[in-house]
PDB file of C-alpha atoms in Angstrom:
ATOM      1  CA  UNK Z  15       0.000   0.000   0.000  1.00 49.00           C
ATOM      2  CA  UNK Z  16       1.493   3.076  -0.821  1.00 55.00           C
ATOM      3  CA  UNK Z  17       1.450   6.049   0.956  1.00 50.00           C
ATOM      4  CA  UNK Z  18      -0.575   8.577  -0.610  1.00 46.00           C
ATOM      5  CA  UNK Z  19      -3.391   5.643  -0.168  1.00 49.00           C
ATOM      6  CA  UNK Z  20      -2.921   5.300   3.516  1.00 50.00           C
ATOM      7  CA  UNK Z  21      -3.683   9.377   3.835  1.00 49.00           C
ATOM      8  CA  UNK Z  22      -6.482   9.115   1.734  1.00 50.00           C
ATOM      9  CA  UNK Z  23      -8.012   6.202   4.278  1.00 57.00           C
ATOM     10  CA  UNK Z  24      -6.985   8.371   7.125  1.00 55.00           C
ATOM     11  CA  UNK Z  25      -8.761  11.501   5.895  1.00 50.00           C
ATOM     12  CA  UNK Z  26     -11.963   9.570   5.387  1.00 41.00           C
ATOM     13  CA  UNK Z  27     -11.422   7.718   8.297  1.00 50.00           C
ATOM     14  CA  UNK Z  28     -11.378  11.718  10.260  1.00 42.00           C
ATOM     15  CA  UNK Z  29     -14.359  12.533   8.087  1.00 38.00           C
ATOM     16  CA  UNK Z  30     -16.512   9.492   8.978  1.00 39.00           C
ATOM     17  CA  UNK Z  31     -15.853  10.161  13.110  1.00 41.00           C
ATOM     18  CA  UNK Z  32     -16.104  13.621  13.188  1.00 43.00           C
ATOM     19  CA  UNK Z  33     -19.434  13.230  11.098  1.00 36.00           C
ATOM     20  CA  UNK Z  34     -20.638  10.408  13.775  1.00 37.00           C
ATOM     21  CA  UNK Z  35     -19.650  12.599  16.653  1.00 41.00           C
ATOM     22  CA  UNK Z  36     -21.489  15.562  15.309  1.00 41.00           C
ATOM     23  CA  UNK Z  37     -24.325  13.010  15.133  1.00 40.00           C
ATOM     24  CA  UNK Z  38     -24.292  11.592  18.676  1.00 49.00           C
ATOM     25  CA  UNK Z  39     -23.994  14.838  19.992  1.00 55.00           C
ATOM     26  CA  UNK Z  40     -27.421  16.434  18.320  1.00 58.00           C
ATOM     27  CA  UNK Z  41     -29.232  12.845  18.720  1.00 76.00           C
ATOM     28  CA  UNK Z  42     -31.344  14.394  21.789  1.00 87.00           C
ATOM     29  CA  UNK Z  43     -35.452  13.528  21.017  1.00 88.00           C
ATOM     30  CA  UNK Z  44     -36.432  14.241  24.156  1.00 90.00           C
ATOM     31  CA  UNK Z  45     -39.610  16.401  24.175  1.00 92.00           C
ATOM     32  CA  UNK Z  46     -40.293  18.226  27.576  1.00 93.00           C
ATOM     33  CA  UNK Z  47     -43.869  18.637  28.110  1.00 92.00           C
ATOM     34  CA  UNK Z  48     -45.442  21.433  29.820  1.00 90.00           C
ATOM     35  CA  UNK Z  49     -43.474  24.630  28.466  1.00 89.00           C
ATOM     36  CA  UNK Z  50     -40.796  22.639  29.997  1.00 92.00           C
ATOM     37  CA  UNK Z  51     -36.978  24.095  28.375  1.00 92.00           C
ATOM     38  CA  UNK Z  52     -34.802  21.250  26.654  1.00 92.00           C
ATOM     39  CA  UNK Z  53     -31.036  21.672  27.607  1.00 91.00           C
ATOM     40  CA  UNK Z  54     -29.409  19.813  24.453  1.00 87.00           C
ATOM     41  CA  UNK Z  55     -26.044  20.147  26.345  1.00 87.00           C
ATOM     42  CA  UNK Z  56     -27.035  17.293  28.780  1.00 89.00           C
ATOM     43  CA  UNK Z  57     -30.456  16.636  27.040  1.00 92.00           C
ATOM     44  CA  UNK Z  58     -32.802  17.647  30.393  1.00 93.00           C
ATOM     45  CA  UNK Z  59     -36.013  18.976  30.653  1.00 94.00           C
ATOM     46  CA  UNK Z  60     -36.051  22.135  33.100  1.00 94.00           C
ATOM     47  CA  UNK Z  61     -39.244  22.075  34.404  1.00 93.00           C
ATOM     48  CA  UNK Z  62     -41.417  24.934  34.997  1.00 90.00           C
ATOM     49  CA  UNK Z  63     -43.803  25.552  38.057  1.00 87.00           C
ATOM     50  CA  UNK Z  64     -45.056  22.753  39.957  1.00 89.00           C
ATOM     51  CA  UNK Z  65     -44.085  20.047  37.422  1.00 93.00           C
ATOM     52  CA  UNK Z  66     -41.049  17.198  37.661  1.00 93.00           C
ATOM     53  CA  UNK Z  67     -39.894  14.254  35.838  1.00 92.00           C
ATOM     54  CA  UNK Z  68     -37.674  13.532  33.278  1.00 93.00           C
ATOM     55  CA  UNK Z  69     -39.983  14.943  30.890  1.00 93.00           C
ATOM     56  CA  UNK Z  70     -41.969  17.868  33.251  1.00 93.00           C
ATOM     57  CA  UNK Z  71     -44.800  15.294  33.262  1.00 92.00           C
ATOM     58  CA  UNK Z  72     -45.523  14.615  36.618  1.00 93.00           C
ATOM     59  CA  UNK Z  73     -47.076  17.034  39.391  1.00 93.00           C
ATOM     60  CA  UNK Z  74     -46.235  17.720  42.487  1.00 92.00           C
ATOM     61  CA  UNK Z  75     -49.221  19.762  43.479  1.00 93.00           C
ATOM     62  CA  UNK Z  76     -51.072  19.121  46.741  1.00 94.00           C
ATOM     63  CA  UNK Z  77     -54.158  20.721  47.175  1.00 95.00           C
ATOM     64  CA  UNK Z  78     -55.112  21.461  50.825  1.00 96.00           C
ATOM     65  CA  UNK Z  79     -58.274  22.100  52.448  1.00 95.00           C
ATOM     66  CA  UNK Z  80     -60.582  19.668  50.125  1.00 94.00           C
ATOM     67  CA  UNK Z  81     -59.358  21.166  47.040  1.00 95.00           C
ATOM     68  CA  UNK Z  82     -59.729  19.286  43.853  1.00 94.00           C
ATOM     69  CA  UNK Z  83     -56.275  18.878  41.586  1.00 94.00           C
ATOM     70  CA  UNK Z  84     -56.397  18.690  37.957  1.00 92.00           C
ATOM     71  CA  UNK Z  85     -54.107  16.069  36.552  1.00 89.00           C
ATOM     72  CA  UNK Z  86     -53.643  17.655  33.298  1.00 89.00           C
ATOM     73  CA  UNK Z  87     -52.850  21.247  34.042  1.00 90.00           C
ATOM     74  CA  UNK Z  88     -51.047  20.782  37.490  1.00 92.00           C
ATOM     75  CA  UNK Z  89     -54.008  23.190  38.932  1.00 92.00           C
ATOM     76  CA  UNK Z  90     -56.255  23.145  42.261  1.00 94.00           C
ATOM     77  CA  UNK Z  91     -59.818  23.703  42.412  1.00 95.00           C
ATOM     78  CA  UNK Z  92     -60.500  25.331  45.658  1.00 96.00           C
ATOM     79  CA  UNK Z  93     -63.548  25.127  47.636  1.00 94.00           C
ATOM     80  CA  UNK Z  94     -65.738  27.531  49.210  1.00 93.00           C
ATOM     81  CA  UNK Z  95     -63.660  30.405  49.971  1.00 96.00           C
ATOM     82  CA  UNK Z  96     -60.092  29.205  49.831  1.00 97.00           C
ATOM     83  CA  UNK Z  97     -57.739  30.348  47.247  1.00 95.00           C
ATOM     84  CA  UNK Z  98     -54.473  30.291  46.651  1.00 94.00           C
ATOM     85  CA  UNK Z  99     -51.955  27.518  43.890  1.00 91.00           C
ATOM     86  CA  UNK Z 100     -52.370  24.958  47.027  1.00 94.00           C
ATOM     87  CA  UNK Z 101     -55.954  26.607  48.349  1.00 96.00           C
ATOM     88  CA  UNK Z 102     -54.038  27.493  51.641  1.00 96.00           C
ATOM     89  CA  UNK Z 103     -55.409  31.190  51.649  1.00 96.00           C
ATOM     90  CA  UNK Z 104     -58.848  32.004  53.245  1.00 97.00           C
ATOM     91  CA  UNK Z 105     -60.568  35.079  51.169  1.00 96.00           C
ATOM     92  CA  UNK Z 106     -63.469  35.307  53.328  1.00 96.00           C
ATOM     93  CA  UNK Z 107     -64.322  39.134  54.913  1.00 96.00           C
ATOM     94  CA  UNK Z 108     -66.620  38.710  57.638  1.00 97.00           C
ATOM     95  CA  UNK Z 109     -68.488  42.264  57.544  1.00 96.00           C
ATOM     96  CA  UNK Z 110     -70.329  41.802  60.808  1.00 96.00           C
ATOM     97  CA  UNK Z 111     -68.158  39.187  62.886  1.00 96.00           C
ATOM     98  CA  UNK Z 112     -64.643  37.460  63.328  1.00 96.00           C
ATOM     99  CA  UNK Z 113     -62.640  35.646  61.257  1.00 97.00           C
ATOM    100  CA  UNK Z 114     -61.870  31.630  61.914  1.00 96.00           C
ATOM    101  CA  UNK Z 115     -58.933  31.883  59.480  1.00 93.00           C
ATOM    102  CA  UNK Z 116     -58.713  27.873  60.271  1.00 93.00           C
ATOM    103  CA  UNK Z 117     -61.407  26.707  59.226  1.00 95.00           C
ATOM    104  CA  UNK Z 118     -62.182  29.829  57.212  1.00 96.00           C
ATOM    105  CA  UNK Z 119     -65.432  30.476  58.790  1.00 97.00           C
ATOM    106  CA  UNK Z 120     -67.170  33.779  60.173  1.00 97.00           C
ATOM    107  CA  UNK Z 121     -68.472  33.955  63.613  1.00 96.00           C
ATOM    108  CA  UNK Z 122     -71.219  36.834  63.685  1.00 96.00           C
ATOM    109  CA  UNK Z 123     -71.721  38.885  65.651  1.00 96.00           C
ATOM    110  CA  UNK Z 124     -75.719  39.097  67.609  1.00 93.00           C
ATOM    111  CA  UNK Z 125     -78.280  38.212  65.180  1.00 95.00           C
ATOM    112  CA  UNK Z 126     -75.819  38.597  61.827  1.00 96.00           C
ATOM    113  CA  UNK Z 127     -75.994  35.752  60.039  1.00 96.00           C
ATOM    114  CA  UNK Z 128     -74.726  34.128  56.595  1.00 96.00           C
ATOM    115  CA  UNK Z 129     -71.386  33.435  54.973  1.00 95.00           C
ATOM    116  CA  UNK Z 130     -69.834  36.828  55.205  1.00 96.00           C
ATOM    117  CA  UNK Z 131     -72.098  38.000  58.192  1.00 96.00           C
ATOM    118  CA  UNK Z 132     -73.721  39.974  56.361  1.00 96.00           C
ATOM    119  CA  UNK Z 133     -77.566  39.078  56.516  1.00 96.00           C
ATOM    120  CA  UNK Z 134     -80.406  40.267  59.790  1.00 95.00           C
ATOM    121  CA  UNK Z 135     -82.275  37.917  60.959  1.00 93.00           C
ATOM    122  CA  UNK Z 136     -83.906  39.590  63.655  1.00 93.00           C
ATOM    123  CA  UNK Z 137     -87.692  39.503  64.120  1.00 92.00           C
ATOM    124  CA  UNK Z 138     -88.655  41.636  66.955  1.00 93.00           C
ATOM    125  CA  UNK Z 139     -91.960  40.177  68.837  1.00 93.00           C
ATOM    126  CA  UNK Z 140     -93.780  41.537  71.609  1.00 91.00           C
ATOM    127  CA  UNK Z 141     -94.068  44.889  70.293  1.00 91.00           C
ATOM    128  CA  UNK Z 142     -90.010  45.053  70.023  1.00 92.00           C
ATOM    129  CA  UNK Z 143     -88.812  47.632  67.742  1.00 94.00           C
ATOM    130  CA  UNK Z 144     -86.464  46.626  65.021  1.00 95.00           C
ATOM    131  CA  UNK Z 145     -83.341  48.944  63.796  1.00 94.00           C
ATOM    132  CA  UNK Z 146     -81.963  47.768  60.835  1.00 91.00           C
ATOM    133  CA  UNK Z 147     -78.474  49.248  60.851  1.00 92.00           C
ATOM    134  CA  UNK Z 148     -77.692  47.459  64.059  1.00 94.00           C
ATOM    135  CA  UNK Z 149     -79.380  44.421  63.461  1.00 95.00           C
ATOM    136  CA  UNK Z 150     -81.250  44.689  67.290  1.00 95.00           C
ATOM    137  CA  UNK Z 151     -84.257  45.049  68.899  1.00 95.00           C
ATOM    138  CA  UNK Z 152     -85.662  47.411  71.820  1.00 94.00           C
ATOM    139  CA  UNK Z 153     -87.765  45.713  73.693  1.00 93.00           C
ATOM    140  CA  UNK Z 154     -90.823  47.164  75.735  1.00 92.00           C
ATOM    141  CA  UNK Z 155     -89.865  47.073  79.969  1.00 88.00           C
ATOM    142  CA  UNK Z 156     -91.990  43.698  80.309  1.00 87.00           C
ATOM    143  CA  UNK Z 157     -90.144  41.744  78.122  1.00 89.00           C
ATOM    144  CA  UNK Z 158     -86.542  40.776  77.265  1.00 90.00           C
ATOM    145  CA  UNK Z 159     -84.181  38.605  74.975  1.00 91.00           C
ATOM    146  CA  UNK Z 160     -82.148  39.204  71.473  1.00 92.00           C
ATOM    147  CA  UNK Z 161     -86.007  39.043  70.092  1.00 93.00           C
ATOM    148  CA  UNK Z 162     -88.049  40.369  72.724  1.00 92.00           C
ATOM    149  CA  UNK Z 163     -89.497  36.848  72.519  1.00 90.00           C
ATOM    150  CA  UNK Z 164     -88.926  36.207  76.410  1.00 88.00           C
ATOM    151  CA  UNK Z 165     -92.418  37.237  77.679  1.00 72.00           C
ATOM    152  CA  UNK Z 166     -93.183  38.357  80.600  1.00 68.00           C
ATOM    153  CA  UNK Z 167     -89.498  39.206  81.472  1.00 46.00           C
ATOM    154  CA  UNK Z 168     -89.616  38.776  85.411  1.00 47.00           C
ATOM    155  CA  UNK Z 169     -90.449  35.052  84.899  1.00 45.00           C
ATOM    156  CA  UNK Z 170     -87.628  34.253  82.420  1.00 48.00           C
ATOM    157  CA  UNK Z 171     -84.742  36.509  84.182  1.00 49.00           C
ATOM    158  CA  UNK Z 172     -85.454  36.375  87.867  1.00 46.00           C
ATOM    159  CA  UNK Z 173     -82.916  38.271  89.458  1.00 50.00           C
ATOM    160  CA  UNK Z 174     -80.051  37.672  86.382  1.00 54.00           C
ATOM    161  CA  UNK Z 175     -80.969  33.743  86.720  1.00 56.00           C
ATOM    162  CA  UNK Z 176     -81.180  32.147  83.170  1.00 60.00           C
ATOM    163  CA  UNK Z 177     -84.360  30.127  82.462  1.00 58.00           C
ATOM    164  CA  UNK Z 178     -82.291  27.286  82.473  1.00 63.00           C
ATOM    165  CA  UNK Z 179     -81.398  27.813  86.021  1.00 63.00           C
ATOM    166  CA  UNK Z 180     -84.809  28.044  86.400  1.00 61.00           C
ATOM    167  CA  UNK Z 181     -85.921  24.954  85.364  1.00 59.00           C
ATOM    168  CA  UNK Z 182     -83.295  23.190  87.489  1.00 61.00           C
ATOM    169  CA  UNK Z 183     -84.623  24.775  90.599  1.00 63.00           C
ATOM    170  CA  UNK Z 184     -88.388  23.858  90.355  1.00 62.00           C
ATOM    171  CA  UNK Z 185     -87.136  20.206  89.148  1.00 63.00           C
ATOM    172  CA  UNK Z 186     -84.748  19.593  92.496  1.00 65.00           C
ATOM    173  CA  UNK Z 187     -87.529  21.291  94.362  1.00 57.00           C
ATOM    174  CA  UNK Z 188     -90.107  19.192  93.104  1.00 63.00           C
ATOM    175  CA  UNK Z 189     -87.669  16.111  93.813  1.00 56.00           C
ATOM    176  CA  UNK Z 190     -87.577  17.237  97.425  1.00 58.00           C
ATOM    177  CA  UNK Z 191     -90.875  17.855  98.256  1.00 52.00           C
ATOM    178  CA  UNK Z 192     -92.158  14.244  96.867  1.00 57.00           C
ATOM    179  CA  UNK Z 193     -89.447  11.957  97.588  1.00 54.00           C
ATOM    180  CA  UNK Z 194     -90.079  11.593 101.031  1.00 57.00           C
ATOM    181  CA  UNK Z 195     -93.662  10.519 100.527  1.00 55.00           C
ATOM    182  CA  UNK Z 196     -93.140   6.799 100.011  1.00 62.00           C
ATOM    183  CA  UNK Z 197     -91.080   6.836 103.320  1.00 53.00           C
ATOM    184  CA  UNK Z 198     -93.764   8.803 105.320  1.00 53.00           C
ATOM    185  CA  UNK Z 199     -96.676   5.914 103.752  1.00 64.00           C
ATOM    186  CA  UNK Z 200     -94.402   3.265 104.616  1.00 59.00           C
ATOM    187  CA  UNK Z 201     -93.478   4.191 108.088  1.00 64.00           C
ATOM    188  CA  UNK Z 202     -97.469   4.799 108.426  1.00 68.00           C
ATOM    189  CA  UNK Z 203     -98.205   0.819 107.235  1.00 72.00           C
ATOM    190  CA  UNK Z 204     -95.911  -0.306 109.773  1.00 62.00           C
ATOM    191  CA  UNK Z 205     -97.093   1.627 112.484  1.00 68.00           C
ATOM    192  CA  UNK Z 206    -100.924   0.410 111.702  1.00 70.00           C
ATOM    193  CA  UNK Z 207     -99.424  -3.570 111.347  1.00 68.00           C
ATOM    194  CA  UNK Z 208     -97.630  -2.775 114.651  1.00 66.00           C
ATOM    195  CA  UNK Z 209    -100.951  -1.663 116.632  1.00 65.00           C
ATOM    196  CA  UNK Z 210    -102.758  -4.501 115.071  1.00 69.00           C
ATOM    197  CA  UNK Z 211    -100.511  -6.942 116.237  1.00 65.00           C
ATOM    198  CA  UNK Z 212    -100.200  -5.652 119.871  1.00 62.00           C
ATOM    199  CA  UNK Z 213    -103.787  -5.243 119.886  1.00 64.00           C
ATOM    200  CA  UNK Z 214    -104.638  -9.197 119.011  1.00 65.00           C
ATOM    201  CA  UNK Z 215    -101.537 -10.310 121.013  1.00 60.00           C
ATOM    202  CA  UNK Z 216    -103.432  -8.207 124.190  1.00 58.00           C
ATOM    203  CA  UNK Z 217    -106.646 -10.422 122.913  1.00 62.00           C
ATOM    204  CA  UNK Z 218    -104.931 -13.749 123.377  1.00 58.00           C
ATOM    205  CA  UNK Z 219    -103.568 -13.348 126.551  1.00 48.00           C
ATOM    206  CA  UNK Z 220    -107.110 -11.747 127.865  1.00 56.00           C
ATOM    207  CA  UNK Z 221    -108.562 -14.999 126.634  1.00 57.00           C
ATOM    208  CA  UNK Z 222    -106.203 -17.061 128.243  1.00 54.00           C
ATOM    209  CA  UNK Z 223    -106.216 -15.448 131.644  1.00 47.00           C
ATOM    210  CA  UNK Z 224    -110.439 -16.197 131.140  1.00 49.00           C
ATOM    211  CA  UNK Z 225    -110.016 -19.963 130.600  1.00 47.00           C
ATOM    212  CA  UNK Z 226    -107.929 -20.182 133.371  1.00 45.00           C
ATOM    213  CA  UNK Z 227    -110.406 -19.020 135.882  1.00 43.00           C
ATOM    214  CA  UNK Z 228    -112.790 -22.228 134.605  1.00 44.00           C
ATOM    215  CA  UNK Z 229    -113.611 -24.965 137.124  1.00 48.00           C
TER     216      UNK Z 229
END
Protein backbone atom coordinates (compact mmCIF):
# COMPACT_ATOMS: atom_id res chain seq x y z
CA UNK A 1 0.00 0.00 0.00
CA UNK A 2 1.49 3.08 -0.82
CA UNK A 3 1.45 6.05 0.96
CA UNK A 4 -0.57 8.58 -0.61
CA UNK A 5 -3.39 5.64 -0.17
CA UNK A 6 -2.92 5.30 3.52
CA UNK A 7 -3.68 9.38 3.83
CA UNK A 8 -6.48 9.12 1.73
CA UNK A 9 -8.01 6.20 4.28
CA UNK A 10 -6.99 8.37 7.12
CA UNK A 11 -8.76 11.50 5.90
CA UNK A 12 -11.96 9.57 5.39
CA UNK A 13 -11.42 7.72 8.30
CA UNK A 14 -11.38 11.72 10.26
CA UNK A 15 -14.36 12.53 8.09
CA UNK A 16 -16.51 9.49 8.98
CA UNK A 17 -15.85 10.16 13.11
CA UNK A 18 -16.10 13.62 13.19
CA UNK A 19 -19.43 13.23 11.10
CA UNK A 20 -20.64 10.41 13.77
CA UNK A 21 -19.65 12.60 16.65
CA UNK A 22 -21.49 15.56 15.31
CA UNK A 23 -24.32 13.01 15.13
CA UNK A 24 -24.29 11.59 18.68
CA UNK A 25 -23.99 14.84 19.99
CA UNK A 26 -27.42 16.43 18.32
CA UNK A 27 -29.23 12.85 18.72
CA UNK A 28 -31.34 14.39 21.79
CA UNK A 29 -35.45 13.53 21.02
CA UNK A 30 -36.43 14.24 24.16
CA UNK A 31 -39.61 16.40 24.17
CA UNK A 32 -40.29 18.23 27.58
CA UNK A 33 -43.87 18.64 28.11
CA UNK A 34 -45.44 21.43 29.82
CA UNK A 35 -43.47 24.63 28.47
CA UNK A 36 -40.80 22.64 30.00
CA UNK A 37 -36.98 24.10 28.37
CA UNK A 38 -34.80 21.25 26.65
CA UNK A 39 -31.04 21.67 27.61
CA UNK A 40 -29.41 19.81 24.45
CA UNK A 41 -26.04 20.15 26.34
CA UNK A 42 -27.03 17.29 28.78
CA UNK A 43 -30.46 16.64 27.04
CA UNK A 44 -32.80 17.65 30.39
CA UNK A 45 -36.01 18.98 30.65
CA UNK A 46 -36.05 22.14 33.10
CA UNK A 47 -39.24 22.08 34.40
CA UNK A 48 -41.42 24.93 35.00
CA UNK A 49 -43.80 25.55 38.06
CA UNK A 50 -45.06 22.75 39.96
CA UNK A 51 -44.09 20.05 37.42
CA UNK A 52 -41.05 17.20 37.66
CA UNK A 53 -39.89 14.25 35.84
CA UNK A 54 -37.67 13.53 33.28
CA UNK A 55 -39.98 14.94 30.89
CA UNK A 56 -41.97 17.87 33.25
CA UNK A 57 -44.80 15.29 33.26
CA UNK A 58 -45.52 14.62 36.62
CA UNK A 59 -47.08 17.03 39.39
CA UNK A 60 -46.23 17.72 42.49
CA UNK A 61 -49.22 19.76 43.48
CA UNK A 62 -51.07 19.12 46.74
CA UNK A 63 -54.16 20.72 47.18
CA UNK A 64 -55.11 21.46 50.83
CA UNK A 65 -58.27 22.10 52.45
CA UNK A 66 -60.58 19.67 50.12
CA UNK A 67 -59.36 21.17 47.04
CA UNK A 68 -59.73 19.29 43.85
CA UNK A 69 -56.27 18.88 41.59
CA UNK A 70 -56.40 18.69 37.96
CA UNK A 71 -54.11 16.07 36.55
CA UNK A 72 -53.64 17.65 33.30
CA UNK A 73 -52.85 21.25 34.04
CA UNK A 74 -51.05 20.78 37.49
CA UNK A 75 -54.01 23.19 38.93
CA UNK A 76 -56.26 23.15 42.26
CA UNK A 77 -59.82 23.70 42.41
CA UNK A 78 -60.50 25.33 45.66
CA UNK A 79 -63.55 25.13 47.64
CA UNK A 80 -65.74 27.53 49.21
CA UNK A 81 -63.66 30.40 49.97
CA UNK A 82 -60.09 29.20 49.83
CA UNK A 83 -57.74 30.35 47.25
CA UNK A 84 -54.47 30.29 46.65
CA UNK A 85 -51.96 27.52 43.89
CA UNK A 86 -52.37 24.96 47.03
CA UNK A 87 -55.95 26.61 48.35
CA UNK A 88 -54.04 27.49 51.64
CA UNK A 89 -55.41 31.19 51.65
CA UNK A 90 -58.85 32.00 53.25
CA UNK A 91 -60.57 35.08 51.17
CA UNK A 92 -63.47 35.31 53.33
CA UNK A 93 -64.32 39.13 54.91
CA UNK A 94 -66.62 38.71 57.64
CA UNK A 95 -68.49 42.26 57.54
CA UNK A 96 -70.33 41.80 60.81
CA UNK A 97 -68.16 39.19 62.89
CA UNK A 98 -64.64 37.46 63.33
CA UNK A 99 -62.64 35.65 61.26
CA UNK A 100 -61.87 31.63 61.91
CA UNK A 101 -58.93 31.88 59.48
CA UNK A 102 -58.71 27.87 60.27
CA UNK A 103 -61.41 26.71 59.23
CA UNK A 104 -62.18 29.83 57.21
CA UNK A 105 -65.43 30.48 58.79
CA UNK A 106 -67.17 33.78 60.17
CA UNK A 107 -68.47 33.96 63.61
CA UNK A 108 -71.22 36.83 63.68
CA UNK A 109 -71.72 38.88 65.65
CA UNK A 110 -75.72 39.10 67.61
CA UNK A 111 -78.28 38.21 65.18
CA UNK A 112 -75.82 38.60 61.83
CA UNK A 113 -75.99 35.75 60.04
CA UNK A 114 -74.73 34.13 56.60
CA UNK A 115 -71.39 33.43 54.97
CA UNK A 116 -69.83 36.83 55.21
CA UNK A 117 -72.10 38.00 58.19
CA UNK A 118 -73.72 39.97 56.36
CA UNK A 119 -77.57 39.08 56.52
CA UNK A 120 -80.41 40.27 59.79
CA UNK A 121 -82.28 37.92 60.96
CA UNK A 122 -83.91 39.59 63.66
CA UNK A 123 -87.69 39.50 64.12
CA UNK A 124 -88.65 41.64 66.95
CA UNK A 125 -91.96 40.18 68.84
CA UNK A 126 -93.78 41.54 71.61
CA UNK A 127 -94.07 44.89 70.29
CA UNK A 128 -90.01 45.05 70.02
CA UNK A 129 -88.81 47.63 67.74
CA UNK A 130 -86.46 46.63 65.02
CA UNK A 131 -83.34 48.94 63.80
CA UNK A 132 -81.96 47.77 60.83
CA UNK A 133 -78.47 49.25 60.85
CA UNK A 134 -77.69 47.46 64.06
CA UNK A 135 -79.38 44.42 63.46
CA UNK A 136 -81.25 44.69 67.29
CA UNK A 137 -84.26 45.05 68.90
CA UNK A 138 -85.66 47.41 71.82
CA UNK A 139 -87.77 45.71 73.69
CA UNK A 140 -90.82 47.16 75.74
CA UNK A 141 -89.87 47.07 79.97
CA UNK A 142 -91.99 43.70 80.31
CA UNK A 143 -90.14 41.74 78.12
CA UNK A 144 -86.54 40.78 77.26
CA UNK A 145 -84.18 38.61 74.97
CA UNK A 146 -82.15 39.20 71.47
CA UNK A 147 -86.01 39.04 70.09
CA UNK A 148 -88.05 40.37 72.72
CA UNK A 149 -89.50 36.85 72.52
CA UNK A 150 -88.93 36.21 76.41
CA UNK A 151 -92.42 37.24 77.68
CA UNK A 152 -93.18 38.36 80.60
CA UNK A 153 -89.50 39.21 81.47
CA UNK A 154 -89.62 38.78 85.41
CA UNK A 155 -90.45 35.05 84.90
CA UNK A 156 -87.63 34.25 82.42
CA UNK A 157 -84.74 36.51 84.18
CA UNK A 158 -85.45 36.37 87.87
CA UNK A 159 -82.92 38.27 89.46
CA UNK A 160 -80.05 37.67 86.38
CA UNK A 161 -80.97 33.74 86.72
CA UNK A 162 -81.18 32.15 83.17
CA UNK A 163 -84.36 30.13 82.46
CA UNK A 164 -82.29 27.29 82.47
CA UNK A 165 -81.40 27.81 86.02
CA UNK A 166 -84.81 28.04 86.40
CA UNK A 167 -85.92 24.95 85.36
CA UNK A 168 -83.29 23.19 87.49
CA UNK A 169 -84.62 24.77 90.60
CA UNK A 170 -88.39 23.86 90.36
CA UNK A 171 -87.14 20.21 89.15
CA UNK A 172 -84.75 19.59 92.50
CA UNK A 173 -87.53 21.29 94.36
CA UNK A 174 -90.11 19.19 93.10
CA UNK A 175 -87.67 16.11 93.81
CA UNK A 176 -87.58 17.24 97.43
CA UNK A 177 -90.88 17.86 98.26
CA UNK A 178 -92.16 14.24 96.87
CA UNK A 179 -89.45 11.96 97.59
CA UNK A 180 -90.08 11.59 101.03
CA UNK A 181 -93.66 10.52 100.53
CA UNK A 182 -93.14 6.80 100.01
CA UNK A 183 -91.08 6.84 103.32
CA UNK A 184 -93.76 8.80 105.32
CA UNK A 185 -96.68 5.91 103.75
CA UNK A 186 -94.40 3.27 104.62
CA UNK A 187 -93.48 4.19 108.09
CA UNK A 188 -97.47 4.80 108.43
CA UNK A 189 -98.20 0.82 107.23
CA UNK A 190 -95.91 -0.31 109.77
CA UNK A 191 -97.09 1.63 112.48
CA UNK A 192 -100.92 0.41 111.70
CA UNK A 193 -99.42 -3.57 111.35
CA UNK A 194 -97.63 -2.77 114.65
CA UNK A 195 -100.95 -1.66 116.63
CA UNK A 196 -102.76 -4.50 115.07
CA UNK A 197 -100.51 -6.94 116.24
CA UNK A 198 -100.20 -5.65 119.87
CA UNK A 199 -103.79 -5.24 119.89
CA UNK A 200 -104.64 -9.20 119.01
CA UNK A 201 -101.54 -10.31 121.01
CA UNK A 202 -103.43 -8.21 124.19
CA UNK A 203 -106.65 -10.42 122.91
CA UNK A 204 -104.93 -13.75 123.38
CA UNK A 205 -103.57 -13.35 126.55
CA UNK A 206 -107.11 -11.75 127.86
CA UNK A 207 -108.56 -15.00 126.63
CA UNK A 208 -106.20 -17.06 128.24
CA UNK A 209 -106.22 -15.45 131.64
CA UNK A 210 -110.44 -16.20 131.14
CA UNK A 211 -110.02 -19.96 130.60
CA UNK A 212 -107.93 -20.18 133.37
CA UNK A 213 -110.41 -19.02 135.88
CA UNK A 214 -112.79 -22.23 134.61
CA UNK A 215 -113.61 -24.96 137.12
Amino acid sequence: MTLLKLYAMLAVTVVILSTSHNAVQGKCTKVCEHKGHLDQNNCTCKCQGLWEGDTCDTCTLNCLNDGCRREASCFCDCKYYWRGNRCEKCSLKCVHGELDGKHCLCECYGLWTGDKCDICSADCFNGGSFHEETCSCTCPSNVGGPECQLFPKAMHEADGLSVGTIVVIAVACLVAVTAPVPWVLYMRRKRQNRKEQNALIKKNVQSQANLSFLP
